[in-house]
Amino acid sequence: VCFPCSSHPKLVASNKSELLRLQRSLPSTKPHFLLLLLLLPPPGMTFSESAIMKPQLYYSEEAMQVLDAVWDVACIFTAEFGSELLLAVLFCMGFGLFRVAVFWNAFGLGQRVIKAVDLATEARGCLRAKQLEADWAAGRGDLVLEAWPLAECLSLGALRAIAEAMVASEKVSELPCILRRILGKHLSLRSADGLMAVLDSLPDGASSLTAEVRKIFAESPAEVHQATPGRGNLCQTLEMELEVSPTQATLQRGRASSTGSMQHELSASALSPEAAVSLLEHAVKSSDAVLLREVHDRAVAEKLVLSPSGYETLLRGYASAGDSRAIHVFEEMHRSGFQPSDGLLASVISLCAESRHVQLAECLAAHAREVSGQMTLSIYSTLMKVYSHARLFHKTCDLYEQMEEEGVKPDTVIYGSVIKAAVESSRLDLARRLFKESGNPDLLNYMSLIRAAGRERDVEKALGLLSELEASPLRVDATAYNCVLEVCAACGDRASARDLLHHMKSAGCVDVVSYNTYLKMLLGHDALSEVSMIIKEMRCLGIKPNVVTYNSLVNAAVGRHDLEGAWRLISEMEEAGVWADAFTCSILMKGVRHAPCSEDLDRVLELVQQAKVTPDEVLTNCLLDACVRLRDAGRLNKVLDQFKATGVVPSPHARAMLLRAYGHAGQPDRVWSLWNELVSGSADGPDEQAFGSMIEACLAGGDLSGAASVFRGQHLRLSTFPRASMVFSAFVKACAQVKSPNLAIDLYECVKGEFACTKVTYNTLIDMLVRQSDSGRADAVFRDMALNAVTPDLITYSTMIKGHCARGDLEQGLQLLGLMQRRGISPDAVLFNSILDGCAHKQMRTLTEQVLRDMEAANIAPSNFTLSILIKLYGRCNDVEAAFEVVDTYPKMYGFKLNAQVYTCLMSACISNNALPRALEVYESMKASGCMTDGKTYQTLLSGCVRHSDLDAALSLIEDALSQGPAVRLDKDVTEAVLLLAVRQGRSSDVAVPLLGRLRAAGVPVSDRIATAATRQVAEAGSPKAHRLQGPIGLAR
């Protein structure tokens, strides 16, 4: 409140900025006085709540007249004696005046001053209560018991400290009496929180004392202490709070029982807001995420209105557990009107570090920036801590840039965090700039810059930083030296590393880590002679090699494929009293894996047992992989039994490997046993890796039905498996290989809604359906392919068109051809040949020739297969000349030679058109061109010879075929037809019988019926009756 002079009105400033602006607006030529009044909020109300009340001050006319008179006297006095003397007089007057109640009553501030005095007194009492808590935290229970009667105000923490101090000093019997005194004097402690504070401090098993304490809290305030007027509402509130005592009792019992039993006891009773908060606090203290979610869900279901402390507890609990529901709780808290302080936001963000709940931390930081305009230094620091734990170092650097934009000056901790993050994210220029800006860098900052130099492979810079560090007041320890030595080793600078190691020995800052780093560098350079010297030097200095030292040596031996040398080092370890660890066994297994040997595997298993090594995931996978390579199911079971005996359950990755191992080893019973264990052992079921391994195991064992059942059992979760389509593709390919299309199609109909198949899978399914002439289902799969946004390719269209052409639906095939061309897919020779073949089968000569012209226009050269189709068409159309024309034209035009298939088709066309001599000419041309004949060629020609009764040509062809040896296999039916032709023509003796002997000698089978017919005719020809039957009649008979 400002009184510049009597001519100016009263001016009021509500905050500091308005006060400064008001002061600058006053006339500088006249003296003025500022009277600052601190408006304290009422007890139990925060400053933000009191600001909503908008307090107004009203002054009487008499008070204003007094102030005007004082102002005039002050102006005269200042003119005569000076302002310094005036200020001294006013100070003395004010010292006495402001202590008089009449003065404050004149301004209407009497009650506020009294309340301010009460608050100051209460504050002094709170300080004493805090001192009680501090004394108990320091272990001074005697001071707590001496000082608590003098405290005018006690908090819950002080009550807990008093109770725990009495229990610790074995004065439990006096606790009920003292508790009555405290509750009689401090009625605010008579609450559910106060009861829990006392119950928490009681020893276990003190059931009678617990009952008495509950009884004391349940007593009415009048029985303990005379109630003061106007306390009726307090008594009613206390009774309402004590209604939750059954819940608190359940909570107290729940500390020694399971969460499930606690929830079972609470399920029958209604949950009040106070009880919910107590349960939430217990869940947070005991890190019971299940109880936290259960209580929260029940509070939401019962529409309980949580207090700010309840929201805060929920937020802390979910932040510690890394639960995504924390963000919803914070949004609900914000909607309810509760504005968290910067301290609460910083503490919750700090809890997000361990759980790596980056999303919640960023949400809280964004809220702090939105409310205050910028984040505080503590929030920046805790958010950087979260990024560091989540290894999001690039975000730490970006956050520092925001700090610079907002003008927030970082402290030493933030400098260290950002320098480390800049080094890890390869922003080395930023790291060096911050190192210079920090002004007083610590040892960790130097080490971060040294690591940055290592990333740049700059040994000189690392050594320069070490020299600078040695010249600084900081104490250089072995860790800093080892950091520089590691840079030298990583860069392969043996000379610098050797010099630095000598310097470290001189400074007395060498340890086993230093020698291990140097040894690793020497082993990388195969400096084995120097390695032995270093080991001796270590022992001379009294530094014993540890397990890391031996692991480096064993790893080097395994890398040289010197497994025996590695085992000698293991023996040396045992003699030195150094026990192997999981890394040692994993290194040995790496050597065994390169050359699997059952003896070496048994030695590793024995080492695991002797050294009592707890196998980690790496060692487990190495052991299982070695067993799979050995295909030894017995050792596989032995390894798994050992893990179960030690209480170590193989990881999901190890179980997936075991499924594949059993499948490839031909152990289906063990595969299904392990799979059933995975299915029943987890509420969520097997993961994607286990699912894929199970399908692979079934396919390896040929159990397609079992694989299909696994798919059906997991079909509801297939949408969550990113690789489900690849696993299904492997299943479809396996069905195609064993020609079981129905199994693949049925499973496709079951799972097609869960994921989109790959293009290869769709093509395989369509091909299987086309092969079994199921065009309807093939069209359905083709439509599914388009609906799932899988673009058909050339193979898809070719398969579909081939299927339509095969069943004679040329119109549909040509429509698909046009669709394919409109989509920019150019047909290939295979597709054109499929259409040509369909046209040829229906003897559609005009359409065939049109497709042929389209094929040539598309710059696709006809092939031998194309000629075969054309020859078949022209043969069916009785146009042999056209067939010969294309045979003479296209090979010369497109530069290819005729193959046996084209020659055979041309021969067949000639024979079907009664031109056997021309077919024999084609055969002679075929032999002259050097084209190898095959069994189909001779079968076609011999059938034509039998059809035209040309026995001599047939005999010549058989002689040519037999002269080629086993390369040409004659058809049994056609050779028997030639023998019957010779018998019918009466040439058994000179043709049939000799030919029968030649065929049997060449390994061509001939039936007994044909052989008997040939020999019987010869026998009958030598008898007298046969001579009388010579002539026309006998021949006819």
mmCIF file of C-alpha atoms in Angstrom, residues 342-343 346 368 372 374-381 403 406 408 414:
data_model
loop_
_atom_site.group_PDB
_atom_site.id
_atom_site.type_symbol
_atom_site.label_atom_id
_atom_site.label_comp_id
_atom_site.label_asym_id
_atom_site.label_seq_id
_atom_site.Cartn_x
_atom_site.Cartn_y
_atom_site.Cartn_z
ATOM 1 C CA ASP A 342 8.083 -28.326 -9.579
ATOM 2 C CA GLY A 343 9.517 -30.366 -6.705
ATOM 3 C CA ALA A 346 11.238 -33.396 -10.479
ATOM 4 C CA ALA A 368 6.311 -27.818 -16.355
ATOM 5 C CA SER A 372 5.951 -21.851 -15.929
ATOM 6 C CA GLN A 374 10.387 -22.830 -18.877
ATOM 7 C CA MET A 375 11.696 -25.766 -16.895
ATOM 8 C CA THR A 376 13.690 -25.400 -13.721
ATOM 9 C CA LEU A 377 17.247 -26.601 -13.315
ATOM 10 C CA SER A 378 16.151 -29.573 -11.199
ATOM 11 C CA ILE A 379 13.722 -30.770 -13.870
ATOM 12 C CA TYR A 380 16.394 -30.440 -16.542
ATOM 13 C CA SER A 381 18.791 -32.449 -14.382
ATOM 14 C CA MET A 403 18.549 -24.957 -21.810
ATOM 15 C CA GLU A 406 15.893 -20.538 -22.290
ATOM 16 C CA VAL A 408 19.111 -21.722 -17.781
ATOM 17 C CA ILE A 414 24.530 -31.232 -15.784
#
